[in-house]
CSV table of C-alpha atoms and ligand atoms in Angstrom, one decimal:
chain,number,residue,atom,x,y,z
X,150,UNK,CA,14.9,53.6,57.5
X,151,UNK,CA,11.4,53.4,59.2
X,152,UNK,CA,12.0,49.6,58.7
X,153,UNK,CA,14.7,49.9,61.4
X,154,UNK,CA,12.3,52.4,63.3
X,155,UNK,CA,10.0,49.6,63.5
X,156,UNK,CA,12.2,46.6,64.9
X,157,UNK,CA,13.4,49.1,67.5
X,158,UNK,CA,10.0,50.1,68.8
X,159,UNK,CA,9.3,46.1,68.7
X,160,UNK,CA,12.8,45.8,70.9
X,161,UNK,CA,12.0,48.0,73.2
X,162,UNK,CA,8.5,46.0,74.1
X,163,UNK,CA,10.5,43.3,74.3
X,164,UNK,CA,13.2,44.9,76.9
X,165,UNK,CA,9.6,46.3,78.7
X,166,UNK,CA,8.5,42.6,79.1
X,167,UNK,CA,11.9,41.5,80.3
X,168,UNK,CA,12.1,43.8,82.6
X,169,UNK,CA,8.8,42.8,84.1
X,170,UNK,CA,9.5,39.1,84.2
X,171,UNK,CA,12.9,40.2,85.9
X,172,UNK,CA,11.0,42.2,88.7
X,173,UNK,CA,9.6,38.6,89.8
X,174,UNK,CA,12.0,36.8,92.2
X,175,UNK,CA,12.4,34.2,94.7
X,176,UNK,CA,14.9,36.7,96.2
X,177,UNK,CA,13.8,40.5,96.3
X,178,UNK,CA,17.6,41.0,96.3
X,179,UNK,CA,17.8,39.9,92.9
X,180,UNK,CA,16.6,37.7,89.9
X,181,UNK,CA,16.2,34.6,90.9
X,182,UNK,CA,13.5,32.0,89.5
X,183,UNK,CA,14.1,28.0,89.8
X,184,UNK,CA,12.1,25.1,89.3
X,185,UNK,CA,8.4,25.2,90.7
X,186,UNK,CA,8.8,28.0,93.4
X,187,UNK,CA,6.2,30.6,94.2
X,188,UNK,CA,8.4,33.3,91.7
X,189,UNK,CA,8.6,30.5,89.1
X,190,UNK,CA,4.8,30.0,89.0
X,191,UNK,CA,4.1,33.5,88.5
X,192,UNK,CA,6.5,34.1,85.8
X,193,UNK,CA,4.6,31.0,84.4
X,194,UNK,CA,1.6,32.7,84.7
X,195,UNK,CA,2.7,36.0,83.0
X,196,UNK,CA,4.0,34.5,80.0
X,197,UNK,CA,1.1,32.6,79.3
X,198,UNK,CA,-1.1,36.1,79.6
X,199,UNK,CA,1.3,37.2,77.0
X,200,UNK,CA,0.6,34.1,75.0
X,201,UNK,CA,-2.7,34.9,75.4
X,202,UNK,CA,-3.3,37.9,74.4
X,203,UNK,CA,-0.5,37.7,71.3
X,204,UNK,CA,-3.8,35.6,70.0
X,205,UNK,CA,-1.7,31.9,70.5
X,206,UNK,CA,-3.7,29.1,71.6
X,207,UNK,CA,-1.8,28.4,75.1
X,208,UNK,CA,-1.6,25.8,77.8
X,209,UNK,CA,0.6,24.8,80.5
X,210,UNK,CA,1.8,21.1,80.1
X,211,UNK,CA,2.6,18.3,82.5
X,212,UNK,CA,6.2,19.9,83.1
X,213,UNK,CA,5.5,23.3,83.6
X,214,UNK,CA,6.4,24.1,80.2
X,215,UNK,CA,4.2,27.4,78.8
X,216,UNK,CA,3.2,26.3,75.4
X,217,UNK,CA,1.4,28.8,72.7
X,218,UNK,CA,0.6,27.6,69.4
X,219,UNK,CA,-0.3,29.1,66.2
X,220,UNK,CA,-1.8,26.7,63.9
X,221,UNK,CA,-1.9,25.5,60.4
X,222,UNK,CA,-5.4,25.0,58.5
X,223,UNK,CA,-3.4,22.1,56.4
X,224,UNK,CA,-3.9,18.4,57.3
X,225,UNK,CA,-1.2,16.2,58.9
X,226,UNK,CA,1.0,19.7,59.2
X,227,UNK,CA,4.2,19.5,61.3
X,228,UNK,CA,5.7,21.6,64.0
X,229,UNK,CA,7.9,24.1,64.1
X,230,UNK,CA,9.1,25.4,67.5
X,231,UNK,CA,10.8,28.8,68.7
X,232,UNK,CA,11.7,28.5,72.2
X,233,UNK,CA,14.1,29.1,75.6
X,234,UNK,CA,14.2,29.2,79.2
X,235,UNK,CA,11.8,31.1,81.9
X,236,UNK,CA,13.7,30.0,84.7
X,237,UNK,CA,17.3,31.1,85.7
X,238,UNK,CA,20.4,30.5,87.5
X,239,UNK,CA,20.5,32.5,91.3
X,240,UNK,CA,21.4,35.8,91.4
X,241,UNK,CA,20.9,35.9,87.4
X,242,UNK,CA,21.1,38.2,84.8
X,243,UNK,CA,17.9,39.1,83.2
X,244,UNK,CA,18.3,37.6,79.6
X,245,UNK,CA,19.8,34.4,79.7
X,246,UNK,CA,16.3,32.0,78.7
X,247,UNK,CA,13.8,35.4,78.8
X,248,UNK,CA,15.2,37.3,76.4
X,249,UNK,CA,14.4,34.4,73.9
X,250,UNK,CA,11.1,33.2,74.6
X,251,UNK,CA,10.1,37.4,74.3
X,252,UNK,CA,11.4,38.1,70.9
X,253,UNK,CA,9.6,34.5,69.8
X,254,UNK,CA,6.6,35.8,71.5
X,255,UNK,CA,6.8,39.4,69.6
X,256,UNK,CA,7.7,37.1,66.2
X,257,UNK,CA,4.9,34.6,66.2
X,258,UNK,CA,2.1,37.9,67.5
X,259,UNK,CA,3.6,39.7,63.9
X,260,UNK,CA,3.2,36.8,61.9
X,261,UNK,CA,-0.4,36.1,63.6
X,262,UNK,CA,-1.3,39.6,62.7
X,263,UNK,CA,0.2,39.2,59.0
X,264,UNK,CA,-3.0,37.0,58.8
X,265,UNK,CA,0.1,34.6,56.3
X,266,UNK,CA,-1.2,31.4,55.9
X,267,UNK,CA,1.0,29.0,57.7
X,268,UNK,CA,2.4,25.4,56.2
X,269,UNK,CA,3.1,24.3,59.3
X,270,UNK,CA,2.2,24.6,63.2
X,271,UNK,CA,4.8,27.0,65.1
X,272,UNK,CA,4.5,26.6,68.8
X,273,UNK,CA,6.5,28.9,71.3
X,274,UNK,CA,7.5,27.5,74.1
X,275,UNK,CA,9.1,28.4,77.7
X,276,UNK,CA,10.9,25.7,79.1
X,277,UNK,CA,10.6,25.3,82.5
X,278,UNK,CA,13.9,23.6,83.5
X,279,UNK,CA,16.9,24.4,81.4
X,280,UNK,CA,19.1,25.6,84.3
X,281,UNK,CA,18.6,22.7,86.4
X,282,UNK,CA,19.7,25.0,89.5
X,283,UNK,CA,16.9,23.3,92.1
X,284,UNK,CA,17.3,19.3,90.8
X,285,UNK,CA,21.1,19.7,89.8
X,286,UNK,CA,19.9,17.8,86.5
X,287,UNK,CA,19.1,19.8,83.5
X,288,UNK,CA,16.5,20.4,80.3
X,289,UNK,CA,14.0,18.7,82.2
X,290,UNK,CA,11.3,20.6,80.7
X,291,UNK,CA,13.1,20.3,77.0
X,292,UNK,CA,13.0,16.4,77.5
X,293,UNK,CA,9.6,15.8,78.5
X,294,UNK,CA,9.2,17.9,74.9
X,295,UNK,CA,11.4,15.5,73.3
X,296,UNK,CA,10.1,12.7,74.7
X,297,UNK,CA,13.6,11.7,76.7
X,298,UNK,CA,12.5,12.6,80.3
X,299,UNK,CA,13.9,9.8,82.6
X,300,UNK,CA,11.5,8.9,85.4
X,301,UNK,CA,13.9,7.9,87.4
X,302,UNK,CA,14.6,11.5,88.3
X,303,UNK,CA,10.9,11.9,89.5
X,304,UNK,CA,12.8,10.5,92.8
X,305,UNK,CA,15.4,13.0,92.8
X,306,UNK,CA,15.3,15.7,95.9
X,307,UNK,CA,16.3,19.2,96.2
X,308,UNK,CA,18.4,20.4,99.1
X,309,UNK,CA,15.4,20.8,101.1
X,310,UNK,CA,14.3,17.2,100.7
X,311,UNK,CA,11.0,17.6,98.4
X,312,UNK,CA,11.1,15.3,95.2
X,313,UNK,CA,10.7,16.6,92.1
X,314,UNK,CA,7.7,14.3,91.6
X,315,UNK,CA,6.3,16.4,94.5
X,316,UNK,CA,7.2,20.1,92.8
X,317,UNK,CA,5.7,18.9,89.8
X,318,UNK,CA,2.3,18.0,91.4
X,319,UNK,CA,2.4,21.3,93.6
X,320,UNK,CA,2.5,23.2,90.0
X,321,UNK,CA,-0.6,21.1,88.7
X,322,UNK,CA,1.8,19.3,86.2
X,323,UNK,CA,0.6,15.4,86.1
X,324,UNK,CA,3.4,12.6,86.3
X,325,UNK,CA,1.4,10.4,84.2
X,326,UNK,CA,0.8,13.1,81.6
X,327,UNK,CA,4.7,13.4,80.7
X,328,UNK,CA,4.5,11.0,78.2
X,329,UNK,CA,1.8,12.9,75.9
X,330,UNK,CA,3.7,16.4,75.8
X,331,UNK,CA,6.2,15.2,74.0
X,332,UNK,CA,6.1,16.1,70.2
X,333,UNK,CA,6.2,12.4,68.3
X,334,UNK,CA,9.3,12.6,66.4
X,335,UNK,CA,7.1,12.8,62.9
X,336,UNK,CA,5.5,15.8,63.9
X,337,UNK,CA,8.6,17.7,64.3
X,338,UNK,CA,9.7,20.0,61.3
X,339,UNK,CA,12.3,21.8,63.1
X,340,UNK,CA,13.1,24.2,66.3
X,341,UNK,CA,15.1,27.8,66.6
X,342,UNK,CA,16.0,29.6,70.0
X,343,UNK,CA,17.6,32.9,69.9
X,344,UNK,CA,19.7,33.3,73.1
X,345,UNK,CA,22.1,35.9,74.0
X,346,UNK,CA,25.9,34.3,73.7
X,347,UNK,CA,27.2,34.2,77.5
X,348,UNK,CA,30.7,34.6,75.5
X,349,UNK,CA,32.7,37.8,74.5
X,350,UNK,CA,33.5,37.3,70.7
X,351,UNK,CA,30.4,39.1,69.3
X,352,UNK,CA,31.2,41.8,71.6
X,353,UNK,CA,34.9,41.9,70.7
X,354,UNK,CA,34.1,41.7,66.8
X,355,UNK,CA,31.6,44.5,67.2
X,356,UNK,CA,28.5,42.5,65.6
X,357,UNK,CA,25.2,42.0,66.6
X,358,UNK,CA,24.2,38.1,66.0
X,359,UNK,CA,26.0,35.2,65.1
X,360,UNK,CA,24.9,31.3,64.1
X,361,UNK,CA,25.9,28.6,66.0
X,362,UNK,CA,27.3,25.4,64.5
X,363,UNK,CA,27.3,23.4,67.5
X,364,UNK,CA,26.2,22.9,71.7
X,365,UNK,CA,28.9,21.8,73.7
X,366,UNK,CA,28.8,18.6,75.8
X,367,UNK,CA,28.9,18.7,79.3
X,368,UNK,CA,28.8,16.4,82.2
X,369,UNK,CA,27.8,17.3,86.2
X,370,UNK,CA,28.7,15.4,88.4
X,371,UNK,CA,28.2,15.6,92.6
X,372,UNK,CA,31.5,14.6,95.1
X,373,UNK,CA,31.4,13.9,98.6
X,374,UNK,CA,34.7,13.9,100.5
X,375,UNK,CA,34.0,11.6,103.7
X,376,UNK,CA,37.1,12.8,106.3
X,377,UNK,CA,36.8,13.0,109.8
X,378,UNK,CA,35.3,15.7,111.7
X,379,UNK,CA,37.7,16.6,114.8
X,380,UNK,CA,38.4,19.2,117.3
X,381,UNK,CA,41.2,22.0,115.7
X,382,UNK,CA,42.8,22.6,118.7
X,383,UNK,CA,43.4,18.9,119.9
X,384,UNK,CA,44.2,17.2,116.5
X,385,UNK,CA,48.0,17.3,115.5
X,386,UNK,CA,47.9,18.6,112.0
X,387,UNK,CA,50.1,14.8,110.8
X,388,UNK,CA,46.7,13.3,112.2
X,389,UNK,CA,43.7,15.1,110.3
X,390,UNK,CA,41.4,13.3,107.8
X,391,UNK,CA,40.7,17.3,106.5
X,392,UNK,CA,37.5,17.1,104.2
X,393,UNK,CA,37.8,20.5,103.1
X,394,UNK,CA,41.5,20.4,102.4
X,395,UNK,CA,41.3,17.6,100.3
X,396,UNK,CA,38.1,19.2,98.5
X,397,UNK,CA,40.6,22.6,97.5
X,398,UNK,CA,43.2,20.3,96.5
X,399,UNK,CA,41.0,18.4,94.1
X,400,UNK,CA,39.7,22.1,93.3
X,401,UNK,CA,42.9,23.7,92.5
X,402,UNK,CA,43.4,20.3,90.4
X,403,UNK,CA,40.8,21.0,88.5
X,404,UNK,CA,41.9,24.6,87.5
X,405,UNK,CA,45.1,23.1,86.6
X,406,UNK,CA,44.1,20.3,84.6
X,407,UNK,CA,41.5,22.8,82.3
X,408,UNK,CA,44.3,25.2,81.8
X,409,UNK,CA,46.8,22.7,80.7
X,410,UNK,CA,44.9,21.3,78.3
X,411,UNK,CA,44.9,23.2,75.2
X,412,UNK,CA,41.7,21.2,73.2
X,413,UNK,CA,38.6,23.1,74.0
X,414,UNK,CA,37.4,22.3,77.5
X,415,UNK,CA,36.4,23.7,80.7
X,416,UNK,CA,36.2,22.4,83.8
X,417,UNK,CA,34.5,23.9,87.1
X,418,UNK,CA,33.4,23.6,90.7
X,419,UNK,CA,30.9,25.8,91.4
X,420,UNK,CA,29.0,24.5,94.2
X,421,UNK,CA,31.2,23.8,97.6
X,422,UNK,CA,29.4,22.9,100.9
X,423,UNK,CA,31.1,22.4,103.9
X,424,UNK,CA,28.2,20.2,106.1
X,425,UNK,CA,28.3,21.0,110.1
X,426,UNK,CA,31.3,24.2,109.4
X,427,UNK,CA,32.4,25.6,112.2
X,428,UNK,CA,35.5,27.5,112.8
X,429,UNK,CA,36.7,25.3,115.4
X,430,UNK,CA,36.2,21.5,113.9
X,431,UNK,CA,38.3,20.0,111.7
X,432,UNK,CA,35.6,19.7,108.5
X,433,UNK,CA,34.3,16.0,108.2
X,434,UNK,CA,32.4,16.0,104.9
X,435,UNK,CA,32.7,18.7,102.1
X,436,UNK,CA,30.4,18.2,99.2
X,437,UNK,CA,31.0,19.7,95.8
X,438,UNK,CA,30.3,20.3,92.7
X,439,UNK,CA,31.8,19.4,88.7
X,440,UNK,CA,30.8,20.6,85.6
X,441,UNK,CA,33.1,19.6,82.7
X,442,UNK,CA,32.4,20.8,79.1
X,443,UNK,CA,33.6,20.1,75.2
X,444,UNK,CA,32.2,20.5,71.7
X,445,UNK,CA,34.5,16.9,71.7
X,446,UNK,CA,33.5,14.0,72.6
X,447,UNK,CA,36.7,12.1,73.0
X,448,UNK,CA,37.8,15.1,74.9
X,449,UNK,CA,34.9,15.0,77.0
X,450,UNK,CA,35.3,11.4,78.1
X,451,UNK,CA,39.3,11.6,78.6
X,452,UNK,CA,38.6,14.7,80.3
X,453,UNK,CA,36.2,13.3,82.8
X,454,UNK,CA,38.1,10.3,83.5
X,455,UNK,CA,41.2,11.9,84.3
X,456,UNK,CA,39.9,14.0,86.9
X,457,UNK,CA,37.6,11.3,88.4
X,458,UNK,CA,41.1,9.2,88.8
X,459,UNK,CA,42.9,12.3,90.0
X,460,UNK,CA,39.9,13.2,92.4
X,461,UNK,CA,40.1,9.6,94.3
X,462,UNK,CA,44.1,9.6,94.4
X,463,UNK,CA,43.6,12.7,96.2
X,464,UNK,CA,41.4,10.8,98.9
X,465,UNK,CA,43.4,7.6,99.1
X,466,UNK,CA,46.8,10.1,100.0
X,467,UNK,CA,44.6,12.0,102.3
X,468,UNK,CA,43.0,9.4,104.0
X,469,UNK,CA,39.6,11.4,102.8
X,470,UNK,CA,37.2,8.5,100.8
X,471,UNK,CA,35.7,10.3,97.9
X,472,UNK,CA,32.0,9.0,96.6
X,473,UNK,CA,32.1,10.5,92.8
X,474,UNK,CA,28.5,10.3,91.5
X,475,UNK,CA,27.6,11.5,87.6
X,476,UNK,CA,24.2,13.2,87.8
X,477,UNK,CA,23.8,15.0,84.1
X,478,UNK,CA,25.4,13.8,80.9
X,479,UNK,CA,25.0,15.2,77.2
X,480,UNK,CA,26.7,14.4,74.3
X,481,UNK,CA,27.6,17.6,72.3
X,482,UNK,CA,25.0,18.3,69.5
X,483,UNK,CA,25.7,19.7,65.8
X,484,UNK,CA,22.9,22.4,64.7
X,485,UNK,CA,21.6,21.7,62.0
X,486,UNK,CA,23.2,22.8,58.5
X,487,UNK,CA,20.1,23.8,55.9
X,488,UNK,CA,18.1,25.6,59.0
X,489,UNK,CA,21.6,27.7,60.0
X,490,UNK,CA,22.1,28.0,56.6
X,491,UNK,CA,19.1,30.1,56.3
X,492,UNK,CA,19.8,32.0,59.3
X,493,UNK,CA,23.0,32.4,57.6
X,494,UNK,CA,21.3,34.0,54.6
X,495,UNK,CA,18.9,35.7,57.1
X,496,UNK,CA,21.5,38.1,58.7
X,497,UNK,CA,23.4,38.4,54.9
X,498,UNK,CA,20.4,40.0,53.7
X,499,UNK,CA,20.0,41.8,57.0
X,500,UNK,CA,23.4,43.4,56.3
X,501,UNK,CA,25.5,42.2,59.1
X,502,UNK,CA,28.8,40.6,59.3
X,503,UNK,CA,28.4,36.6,59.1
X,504,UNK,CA,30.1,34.8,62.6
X,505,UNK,CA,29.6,31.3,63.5
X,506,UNK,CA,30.3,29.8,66.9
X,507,UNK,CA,30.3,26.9,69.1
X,508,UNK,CA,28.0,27.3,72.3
X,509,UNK,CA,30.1,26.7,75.1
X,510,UNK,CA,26.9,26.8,76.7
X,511,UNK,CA,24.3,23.8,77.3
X,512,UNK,CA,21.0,24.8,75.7
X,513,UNK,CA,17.1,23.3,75.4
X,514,UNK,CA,18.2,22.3,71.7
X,515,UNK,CA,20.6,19.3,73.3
X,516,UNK,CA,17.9,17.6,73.7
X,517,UNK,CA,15.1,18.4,70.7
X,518,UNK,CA,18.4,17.8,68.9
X,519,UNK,CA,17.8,13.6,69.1
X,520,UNK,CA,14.6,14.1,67.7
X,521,UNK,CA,14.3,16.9,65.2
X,522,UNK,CA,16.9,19.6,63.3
X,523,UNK,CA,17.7,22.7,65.3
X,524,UNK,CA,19.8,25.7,64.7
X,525,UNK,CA,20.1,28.6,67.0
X,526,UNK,CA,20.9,32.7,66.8
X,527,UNK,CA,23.0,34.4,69.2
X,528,UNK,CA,22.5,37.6,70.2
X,529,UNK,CA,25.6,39.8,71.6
X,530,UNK,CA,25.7,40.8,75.2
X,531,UNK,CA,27.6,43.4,77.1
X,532,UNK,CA,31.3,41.7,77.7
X,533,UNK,CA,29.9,38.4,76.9
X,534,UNK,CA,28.9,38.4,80.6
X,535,UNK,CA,26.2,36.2,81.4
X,536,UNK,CA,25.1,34.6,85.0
X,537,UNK,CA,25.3,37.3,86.7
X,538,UNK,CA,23.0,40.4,87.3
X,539,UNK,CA,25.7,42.3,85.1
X,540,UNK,CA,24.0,40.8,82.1
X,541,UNK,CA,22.8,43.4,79.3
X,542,UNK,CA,21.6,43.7,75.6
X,543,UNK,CA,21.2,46.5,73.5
X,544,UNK,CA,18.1,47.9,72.2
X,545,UNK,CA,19.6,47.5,69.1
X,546,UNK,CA,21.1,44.7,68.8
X,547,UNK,CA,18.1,43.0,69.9
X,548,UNK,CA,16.1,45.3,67.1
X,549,UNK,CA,18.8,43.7,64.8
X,550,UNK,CA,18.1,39.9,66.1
X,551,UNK,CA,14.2,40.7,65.3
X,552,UNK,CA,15.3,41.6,62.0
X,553,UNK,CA,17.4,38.6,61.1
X,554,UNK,CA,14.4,36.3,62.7
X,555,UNK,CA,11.5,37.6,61.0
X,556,UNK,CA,13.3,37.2,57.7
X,557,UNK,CA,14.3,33.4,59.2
X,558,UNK,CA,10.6,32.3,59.7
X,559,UNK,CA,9.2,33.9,56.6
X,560,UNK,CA,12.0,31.9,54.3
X,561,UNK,CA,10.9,28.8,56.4
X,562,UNK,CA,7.3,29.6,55.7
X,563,UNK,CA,7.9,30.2,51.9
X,564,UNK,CA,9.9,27.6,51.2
X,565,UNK,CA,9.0,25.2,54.2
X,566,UNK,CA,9.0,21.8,51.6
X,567,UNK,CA,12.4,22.2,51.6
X,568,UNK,CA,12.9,22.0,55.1
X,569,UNK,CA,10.3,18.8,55.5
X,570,UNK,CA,12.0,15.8,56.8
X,571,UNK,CA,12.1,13.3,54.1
X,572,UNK,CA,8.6,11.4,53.8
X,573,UNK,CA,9.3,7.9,54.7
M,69,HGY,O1,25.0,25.8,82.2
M,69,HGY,C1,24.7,26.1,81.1
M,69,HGY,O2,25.4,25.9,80.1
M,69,HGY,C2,23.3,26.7,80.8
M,69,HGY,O3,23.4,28.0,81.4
M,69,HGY,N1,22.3,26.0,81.4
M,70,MN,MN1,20.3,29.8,78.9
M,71,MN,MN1,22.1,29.8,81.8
């Protein structure tokens, strides 16, 4: 029983650091902390003091990625790497990307003060781009650690016009350094991330972690709906070019279109701008958002197509010329089987019920996925509720994920030759 005493004192640490990273904001009103702002930078800076004093050798790369390694004394010994997201969504909960970076920081300081001798190099990262809220274009920090960052995004501006090449310098990343914090595809033995599971089925079911077999696809894309900005008491409504209406009927299209298709997919708009609104013009130019989601890729691609075709039909009958432009694309990735597998056996022995499910959700895996295996724990959360300030995790059920993780990395560590990549 103390066992269990022990994992909840250890959870409740973890909640206390949470807590604290959640108390720094771009927004006082609430949790808040993209891509290279003042909050983001001093979240940075607080997880690497945590790093630091957990005993990991830490740095911040050329991303803004906070990186703490504990290393192996054997030569030409891979990496293994336990990681999530520091920044969030706006107006976020406090979990979604923290919560998994803290337990790995709580895991690798026991393990460090185990004195165990490690196989293998296990590095804890914080990503520092996963929601892609500020760039509209995600895992940036992920890729630049998986050596897929595309340059041509250094270009890319936020809404108030500064590239991200500029954010990155105004951090102290280095555009020339991106290349050199990747991990080379050889020196990868394998990467976890425990995330909670934005979705309601481990609170329905009443259990406290589940595997996931795969990451769901998605694709973003930006629309602009070019009308033609008038007066709204001169225009007869037979003569409007209405931006805006056009946008809700495309909107409403959407809805439609993910509801009647049955296959798993979601479709969204979450982002709707009306540019130069006023209550007395006729909107010009409406800009929105679409995020469109399946764990298939055929689904994925009909899915995408079909409301791109429906989105300009709209335009053509409305007189309203659409530009469609794809900004973020990812093919859905499996996890891997022998590294869920021993999560699998991981909450067995832990003696909880055995759930697996597909992540709806994108996560910094997507992309380690093209270059080394990955599997991932989910962690229940109140109502499966999850952008949104709302967001909560018990004590115990993080005390539980601790549990089921510790067990994970010591298997890995005692049995790690059976989880090397095959010597070429
Ligand atoms: O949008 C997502 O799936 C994740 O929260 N980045
Ligand atoms: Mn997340
Ligand atoms: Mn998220």
């Amino acid at each position: 029983m103390n066992v269990m005493i022990d994992y909840l004192l250890r959870a409740e640490n973890v909640l206390n650091k949470i807590n604290e990273l959640a108390s720094i904001s771009d927004d006082p009103a609430c949790v808040t902390r993209t891509f290279g702002t003042v909050a983001f930078q001093q979240g940075s800076a607080l997880i690497q003091r945590w790093m630091q004093t957990a005993g990991l050798q830490t740095r911040v790369d050329a991303i803004g990625n906070v990186r703490g390694r504990l290393t192996s004394s054997i030569a030409g010994a891979k990496t293994f790497v336990i990681a999530s997201h520091m920044d969030t969504v706006v107006n976020a909960g406090k979990f979604d990307g923290p919560l998994g970076v803290i337990m790995g920081l709580d895991l690798l300081e026991q393990l460090r003060q185990s004195g165990k001798a490690l196989p293998f190099h296990l590095e804890l990262i914080a990503f520092s781009d996963e929601e892609g809220v500020r760039f509209h274009t995600t895992y940036l920090g992920s890729k630049v650690v998986a050596g897929s960052f595309d340059t041509s995004l250094l270009a890319k501006k936020d809404e108030s016009g500064t590239a991200l090449s500029e954010v990155i310098q105004a951090i102290g990343g280095g555009i020339d350094q991106l290349p050199a914090d990747a991990i080379a595809p050889d020196d990868w033995l394998g990467y976890v991330e425990i995330h909670i599971e934005q979705g309601p089925v481990l609170y329905e079911r009443n259990v406290p972690v589940a595997v996931v077999t795969a990451i769901a696809g998605q694709k973003r894309v930006e629309i602009k709906f070019r009308g033609m900005a008038g007066h709204a008491g001169t225009v007869p409504m037979d003569m409007r070019q209405d931006a805006l209406c056009a946008a809700a009927e495309f909107i409403l299209e959407v809805e439609r279109f993910g509801n009647a298709t049955k296959q798993n997919l979601v479709a969204t708009v979450g982002k709707l701008n009306v540019v130069n609104a006023a209550s007395n013009v006729i909107p010009g130019d409406v800009h929105c958002s679409l995020d469109v989601r399946s764990n298939d890729e055929t689904v994925l691609a009909s899915a995408y197509q079909t409301l791109q075709l429906t989105c300009y039909a709209i335009g053509e009958k409305r007189g309203v010329p659409v530009t469609w432009n794809l900004i973020q694309e990812t093919d859905p990735a499996a996890c891997d089987i022998l590294l869920t597998e021993l999560l699998a056996k991981s909450i067995n022995e832990s003696g909880y019920e055995l759930i697996d499910l597909v992540s709806g959700a994108g996560h910094d895996g997507v992309p380690i996925s093209q270059v080394a295996p990955v599997c991932m724990l989910f962690v229940r959360c109140f109502k499966g509720i999850s952008h949104n300030p709302l967001e909560d995790v018990e004590v115990s059920d993080m005390a539980a994920t601790l549990q089921v993780a510790d067990r994970f990395i010591n298997h890995l560590i005692d049995n790690f030759l059976s989880f090397r990549p095959q010597e070429d």
